[in-house]
Short mmCIF file of C-alpha atoms in Angstrom, two decimals:
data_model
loop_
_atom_site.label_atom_id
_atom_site.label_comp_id
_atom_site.label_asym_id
_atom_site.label_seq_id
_atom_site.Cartn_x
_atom_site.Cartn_y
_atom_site.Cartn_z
CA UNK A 1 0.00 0.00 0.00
CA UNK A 2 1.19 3.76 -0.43
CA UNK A 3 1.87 5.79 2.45
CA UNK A 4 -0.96 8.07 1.52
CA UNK A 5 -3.09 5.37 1.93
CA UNK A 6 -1.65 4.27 5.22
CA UNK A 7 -1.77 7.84 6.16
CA UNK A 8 -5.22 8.32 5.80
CA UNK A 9 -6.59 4.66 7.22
CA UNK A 10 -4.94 6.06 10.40
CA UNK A 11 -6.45 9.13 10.65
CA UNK A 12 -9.90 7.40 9.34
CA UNK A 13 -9.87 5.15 12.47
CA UNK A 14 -8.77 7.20 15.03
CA UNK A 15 -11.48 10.02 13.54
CA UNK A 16 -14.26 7.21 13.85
CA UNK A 17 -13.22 6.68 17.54
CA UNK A 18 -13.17 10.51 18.32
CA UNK A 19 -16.96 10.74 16.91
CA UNK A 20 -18.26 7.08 18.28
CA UNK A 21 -16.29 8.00 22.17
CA UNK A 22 -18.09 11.81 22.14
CA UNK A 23 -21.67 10.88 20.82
CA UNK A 24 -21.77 7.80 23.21
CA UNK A 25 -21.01 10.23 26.06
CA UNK A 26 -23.47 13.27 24.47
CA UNK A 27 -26.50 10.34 23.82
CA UNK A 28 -25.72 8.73 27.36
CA UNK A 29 -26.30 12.03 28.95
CA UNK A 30 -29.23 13.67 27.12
CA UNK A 31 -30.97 10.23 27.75
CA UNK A 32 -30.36 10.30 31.45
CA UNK A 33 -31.39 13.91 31.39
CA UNK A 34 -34.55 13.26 29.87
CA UNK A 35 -35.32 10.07 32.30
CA UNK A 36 -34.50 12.49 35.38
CA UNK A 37 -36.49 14.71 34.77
CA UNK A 38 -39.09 12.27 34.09
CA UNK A 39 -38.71 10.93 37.47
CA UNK A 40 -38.60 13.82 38.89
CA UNK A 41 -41.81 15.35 37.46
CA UNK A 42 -43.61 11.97 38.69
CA UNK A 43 -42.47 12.09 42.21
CA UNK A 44 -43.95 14.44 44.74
CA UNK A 45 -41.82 17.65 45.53
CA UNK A 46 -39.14 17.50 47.99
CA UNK A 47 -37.95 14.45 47.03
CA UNK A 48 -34.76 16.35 45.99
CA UNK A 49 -31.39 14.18 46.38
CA UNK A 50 -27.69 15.00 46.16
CA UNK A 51 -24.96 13.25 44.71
CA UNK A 52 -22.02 14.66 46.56
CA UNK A 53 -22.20 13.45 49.83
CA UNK A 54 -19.61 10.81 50.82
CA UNK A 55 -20.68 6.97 50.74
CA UNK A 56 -21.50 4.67 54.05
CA UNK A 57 -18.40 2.92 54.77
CA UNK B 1 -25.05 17.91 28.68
CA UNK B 2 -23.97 21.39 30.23
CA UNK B 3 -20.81 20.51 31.54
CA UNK B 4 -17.49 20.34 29.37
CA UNK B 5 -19.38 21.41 25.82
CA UNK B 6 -17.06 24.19 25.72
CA UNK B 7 -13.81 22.43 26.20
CA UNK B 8 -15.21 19.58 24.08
CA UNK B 9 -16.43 22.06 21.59
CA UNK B 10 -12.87 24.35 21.72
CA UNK B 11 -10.89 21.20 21.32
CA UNK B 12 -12.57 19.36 18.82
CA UNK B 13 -11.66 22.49 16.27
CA UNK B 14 -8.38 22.34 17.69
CA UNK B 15 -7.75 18.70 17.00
CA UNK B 16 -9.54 19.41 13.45
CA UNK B 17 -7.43 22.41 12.57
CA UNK B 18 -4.27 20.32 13.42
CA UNK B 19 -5.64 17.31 11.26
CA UNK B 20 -5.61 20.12 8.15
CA UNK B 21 -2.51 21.79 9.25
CA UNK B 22 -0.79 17.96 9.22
CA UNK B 23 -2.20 17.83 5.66
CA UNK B 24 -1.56 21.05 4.26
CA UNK B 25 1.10 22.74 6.14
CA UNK B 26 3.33 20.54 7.98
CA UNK B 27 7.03 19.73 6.61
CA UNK B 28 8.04 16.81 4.64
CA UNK B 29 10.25 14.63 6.34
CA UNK B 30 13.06 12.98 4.87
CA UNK B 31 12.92 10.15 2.30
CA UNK B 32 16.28 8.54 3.20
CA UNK B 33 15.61 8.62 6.83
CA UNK B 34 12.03 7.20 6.39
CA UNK B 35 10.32 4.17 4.44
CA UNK B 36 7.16 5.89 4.61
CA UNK B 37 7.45 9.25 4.64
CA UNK B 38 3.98 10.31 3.92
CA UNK B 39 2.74 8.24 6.91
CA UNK B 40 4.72 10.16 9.10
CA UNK B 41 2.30 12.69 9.33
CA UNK B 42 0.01 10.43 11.85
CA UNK B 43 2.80 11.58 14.05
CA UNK B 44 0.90 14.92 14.63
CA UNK B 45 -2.61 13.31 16.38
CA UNK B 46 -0.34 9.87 18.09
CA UNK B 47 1.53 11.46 19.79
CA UNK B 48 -0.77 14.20 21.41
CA UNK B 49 -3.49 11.08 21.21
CA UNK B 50 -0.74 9.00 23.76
CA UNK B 51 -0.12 12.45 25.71
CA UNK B 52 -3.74 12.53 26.60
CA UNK B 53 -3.79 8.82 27.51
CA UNK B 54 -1.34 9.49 29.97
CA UNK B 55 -3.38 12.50 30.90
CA UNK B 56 -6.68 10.39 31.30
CA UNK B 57 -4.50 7.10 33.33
CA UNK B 58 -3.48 10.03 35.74
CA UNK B 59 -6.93 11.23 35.87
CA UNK B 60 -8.11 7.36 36.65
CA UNK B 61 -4.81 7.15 39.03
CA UNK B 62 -6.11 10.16 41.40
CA UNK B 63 -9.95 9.04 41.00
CA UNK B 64 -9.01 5.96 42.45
CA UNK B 65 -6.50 6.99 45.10
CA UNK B 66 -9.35 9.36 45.75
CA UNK B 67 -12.03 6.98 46.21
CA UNK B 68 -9.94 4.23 48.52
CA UNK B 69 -8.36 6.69 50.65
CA UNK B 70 -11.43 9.82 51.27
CA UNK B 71 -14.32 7.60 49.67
CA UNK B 72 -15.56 10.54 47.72
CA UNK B 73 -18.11 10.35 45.26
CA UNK B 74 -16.17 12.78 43.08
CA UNK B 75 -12.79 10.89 43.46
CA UNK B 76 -14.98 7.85 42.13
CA UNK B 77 -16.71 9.73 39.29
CA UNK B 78 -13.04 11.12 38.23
CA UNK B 79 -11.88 7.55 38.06
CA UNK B 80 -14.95 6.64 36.16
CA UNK B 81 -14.34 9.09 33.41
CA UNK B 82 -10.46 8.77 33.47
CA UNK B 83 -10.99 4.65 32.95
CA UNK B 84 -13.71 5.61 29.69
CA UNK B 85 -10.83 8.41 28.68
CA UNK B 86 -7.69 6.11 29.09
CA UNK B 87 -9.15 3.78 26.60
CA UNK B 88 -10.73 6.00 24.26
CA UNK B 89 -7.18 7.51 23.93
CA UNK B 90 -4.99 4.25 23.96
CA UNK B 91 -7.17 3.00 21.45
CA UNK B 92 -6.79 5.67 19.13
CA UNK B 93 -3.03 5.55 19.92
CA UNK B 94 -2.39 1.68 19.58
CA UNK B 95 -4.44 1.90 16.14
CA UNK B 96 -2.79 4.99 14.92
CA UNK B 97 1.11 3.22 15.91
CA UNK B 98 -0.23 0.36 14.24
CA UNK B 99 -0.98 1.75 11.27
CA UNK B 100 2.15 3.56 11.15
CA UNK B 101 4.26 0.65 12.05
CA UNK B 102 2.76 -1.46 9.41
CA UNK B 103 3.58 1.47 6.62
CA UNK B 104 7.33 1.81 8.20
CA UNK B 105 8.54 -1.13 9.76
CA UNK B 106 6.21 -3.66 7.79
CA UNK B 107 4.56 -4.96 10.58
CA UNK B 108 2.02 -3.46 12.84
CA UNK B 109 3.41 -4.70 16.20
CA UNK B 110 6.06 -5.65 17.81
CA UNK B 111 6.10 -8.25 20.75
CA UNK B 112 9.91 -7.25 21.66
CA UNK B 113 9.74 -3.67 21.99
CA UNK B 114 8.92 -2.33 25.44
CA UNK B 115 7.14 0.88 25.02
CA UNK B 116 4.78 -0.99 22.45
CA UNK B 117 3.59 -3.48 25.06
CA UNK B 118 3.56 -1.90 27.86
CA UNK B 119 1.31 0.49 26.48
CA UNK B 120 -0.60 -2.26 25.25
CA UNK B 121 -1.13 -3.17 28.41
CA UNK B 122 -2.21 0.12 30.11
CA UNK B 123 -5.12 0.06 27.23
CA UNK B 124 -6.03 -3.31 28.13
CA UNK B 125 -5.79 -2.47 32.11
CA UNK B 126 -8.16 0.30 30.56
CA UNK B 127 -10.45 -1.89 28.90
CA UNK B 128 -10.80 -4.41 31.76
CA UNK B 129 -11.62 -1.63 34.52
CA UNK B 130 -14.54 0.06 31.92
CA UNK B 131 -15.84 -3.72 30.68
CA UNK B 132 -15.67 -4.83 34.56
CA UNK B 133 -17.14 -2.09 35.85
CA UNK B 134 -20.34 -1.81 33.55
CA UNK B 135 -20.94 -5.46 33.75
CA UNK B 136 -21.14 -5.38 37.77
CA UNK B 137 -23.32 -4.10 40.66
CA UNK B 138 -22.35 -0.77 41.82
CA UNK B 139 -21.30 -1.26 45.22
CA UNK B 140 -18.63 -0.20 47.84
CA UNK B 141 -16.44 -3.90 46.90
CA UNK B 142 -16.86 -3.40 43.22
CA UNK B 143 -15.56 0.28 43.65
CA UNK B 144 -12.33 -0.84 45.80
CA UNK B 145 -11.59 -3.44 43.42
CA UNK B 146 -11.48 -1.74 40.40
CA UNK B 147 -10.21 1.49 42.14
CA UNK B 148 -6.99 -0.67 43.17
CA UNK B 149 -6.24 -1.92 39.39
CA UNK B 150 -6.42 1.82 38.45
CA UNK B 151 -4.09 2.91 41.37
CA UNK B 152 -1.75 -0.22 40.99
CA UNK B 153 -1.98 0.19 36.98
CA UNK B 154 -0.62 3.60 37.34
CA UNK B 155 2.96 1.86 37.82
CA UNK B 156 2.84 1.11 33.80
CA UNK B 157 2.72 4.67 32.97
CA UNK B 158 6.19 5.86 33.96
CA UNK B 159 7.57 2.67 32.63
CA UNK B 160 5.89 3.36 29.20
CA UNK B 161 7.31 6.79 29.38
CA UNK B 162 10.92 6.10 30.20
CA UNK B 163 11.02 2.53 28.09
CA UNK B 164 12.47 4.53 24.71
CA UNK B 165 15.29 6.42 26.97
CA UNK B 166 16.19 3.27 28.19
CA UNK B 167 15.08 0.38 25.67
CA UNK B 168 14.95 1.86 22.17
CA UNK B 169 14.25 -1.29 20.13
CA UNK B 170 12.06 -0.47 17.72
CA UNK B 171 9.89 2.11 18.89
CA UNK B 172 11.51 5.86 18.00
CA UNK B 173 12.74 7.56 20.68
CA UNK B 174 12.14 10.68 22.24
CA UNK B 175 11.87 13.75 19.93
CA UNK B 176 11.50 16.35 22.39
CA UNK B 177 12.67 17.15 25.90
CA UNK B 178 15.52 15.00 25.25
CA UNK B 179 17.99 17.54 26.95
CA UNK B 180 19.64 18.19 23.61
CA UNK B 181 17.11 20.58 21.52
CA UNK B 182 14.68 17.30 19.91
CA UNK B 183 15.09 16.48 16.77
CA UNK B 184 12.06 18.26 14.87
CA UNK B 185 12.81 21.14 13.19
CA UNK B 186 10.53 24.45 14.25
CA UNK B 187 7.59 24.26 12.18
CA UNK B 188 6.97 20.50 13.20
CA UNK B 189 7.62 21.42 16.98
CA UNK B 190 5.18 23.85 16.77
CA UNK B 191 2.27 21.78 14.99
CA UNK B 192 3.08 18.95 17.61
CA UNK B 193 2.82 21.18 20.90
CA UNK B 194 -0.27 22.94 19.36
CA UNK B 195 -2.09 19.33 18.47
CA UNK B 196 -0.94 18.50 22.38
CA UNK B 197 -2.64 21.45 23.76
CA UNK B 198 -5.73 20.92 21.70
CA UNK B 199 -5.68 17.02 22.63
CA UNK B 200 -5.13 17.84 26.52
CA UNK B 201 -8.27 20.99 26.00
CA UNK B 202 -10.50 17.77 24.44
CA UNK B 203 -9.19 14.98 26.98
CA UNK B 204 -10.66 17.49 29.86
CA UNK B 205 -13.44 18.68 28.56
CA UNK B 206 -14.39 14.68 27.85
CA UNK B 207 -13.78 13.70 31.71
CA UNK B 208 -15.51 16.52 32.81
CA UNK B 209 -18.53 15.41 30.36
CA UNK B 210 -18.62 11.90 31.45
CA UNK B 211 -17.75 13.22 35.03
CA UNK B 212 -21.26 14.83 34.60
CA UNK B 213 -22.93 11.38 33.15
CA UNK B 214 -21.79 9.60 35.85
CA UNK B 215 -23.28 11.98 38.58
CA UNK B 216 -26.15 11.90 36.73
CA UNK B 217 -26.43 7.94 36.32
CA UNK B 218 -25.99 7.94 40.53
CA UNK B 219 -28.50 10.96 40.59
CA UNK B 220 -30.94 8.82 38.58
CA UNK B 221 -30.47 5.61 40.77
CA UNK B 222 -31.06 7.22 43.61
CA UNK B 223 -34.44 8.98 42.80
CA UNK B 224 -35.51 5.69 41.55
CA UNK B 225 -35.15 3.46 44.94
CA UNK B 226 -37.46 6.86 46.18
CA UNK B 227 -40.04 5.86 43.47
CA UNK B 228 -39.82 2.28 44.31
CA UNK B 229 -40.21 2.74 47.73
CA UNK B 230 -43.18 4.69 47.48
CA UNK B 231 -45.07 2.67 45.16
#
């Protein structure tokens, strides 16, 4: 093969993993956003919860 | 997803400008010193690509010191995102060497050379902790077991980094802070340490995004034992 064609099989791949990595994080997210705030519109107010507090040991 | 668009966003055209720049701009190297010249230009997103691997297996390193030692949720999302980031990255490296090897050397790998496999196995130390993870029960054990293969992994990464100042086999060796000036000329230099700074811009703004899925996955779990207890 020419280098040209080495050359752009590398950058091919590694632009196919940049692209599948991001939208798997972006479509993880928005889809947990949208189930939150399902939940949260179905439970009754004050419900609220936190996610920084430290874990029980 | 509010959290790291704009680094995401800021390095994606960074990493895309550099692509183009690679393409368009960047020098020719030599056709004596090189089989495959033209394939030498992958050299401009593997290296920054392995720079932010490291970046991402330091990321996991701290998450996971974090978590065993404070049990922080934080420390435990950081290692969470570093683990998704170090593989991302030393996937896109391994393939992009490969590729490169297989143009220059004639083979894609090289089972003798130490930088090649002990990179190989930070990505698969990578790929085990992500796999692992997802396909377990989060709980306190499962956290301290996976946090201790990312703190224990950790070792590989100055090994990987040293392994061409020590064992150049077949791997190239260092082309910048080697003490003596590199040995890219300016315009290369510069194209590198750009691509690095738009790979390291990308790498955070990708931990802090799935740094933000991850609270959200725990936020979600947590609202729904509330639901299920109340039904």
């Amino acid at each position: 093969m020419e280098g040209m064609t080495y050359l752009a099989i590398g950058y091919f791949g590694m632009l196919v993993g940049i692209a599948l990595w991001t939208y798997t994080v972006v479509a993880r997210s928005q889809r947990l956003e949208a189930r939150l705030q399902a939940l949260e519109t179905a439970l009754p107010s004050g419900d609220e919860v936190a996610t920084d507090e430290k874990t029980d040991e | 997803m509010r959290s790291g668009n704009p680094l995401l966003f800021v390095g994606f055209l960074g990493i895309g400008s550099c692509l183009l720049l690679a393409f368009l701009w960047a020098p020719s190297v030599s056709i004596e010193a090189f089989e495959s010249p033209a394939a030498q230009r992958l050299f401009y997103w593997h290296v920054p690509a392995a720079w932010a691997a490291f970046i991402a297996f330091g990321a996991l390193f701290l998450g996971s010191a974090g978590w065993l030692f404070k049990r922080s949720e934080t420390m435990w999302r950081l290692h969470v995102a570093g683990s998704e980031a170090g593989l991302a990255t030393g996937l896109m490296t391994v393939w992009s060497g490969c590729v490169w090897g297989a143009a220059e050397w004639g083979t894609p790998w090289d089972w003798s050379d130490v930088r090649l496999n002990s990179f190989g196995l930070l990505t698969l130390l990578a790929t085990y902790v992500v796999l692992g993870r997802n396909s377990q029960p989060d709980g306190v054990e499962t956290r301290d077991t996976f946090a201790a293969f990312g703190l224990y992994g950790f070792v590989l990464v100055p090994i990987t980094y040293i392994a061409t100042r020590i064992w150049t086999i077949r791997h190239p060796g260092p082309v910048v802070a080697t003490g003596d000036g590199g040995s890219i000329n300016g315009d290369m230099g510069l194209l590198l340490a750009l691509s690095a700074l738009s790979f390291t811009v990308f790498i955070i703004g990708h931990i802090q995004a799935s740094m933000h899925v991850t609270s959200l996955e725990q936020r979600l779990e947590k609202l729904q034992r509330i639901a299920d207890k109340g039904a």
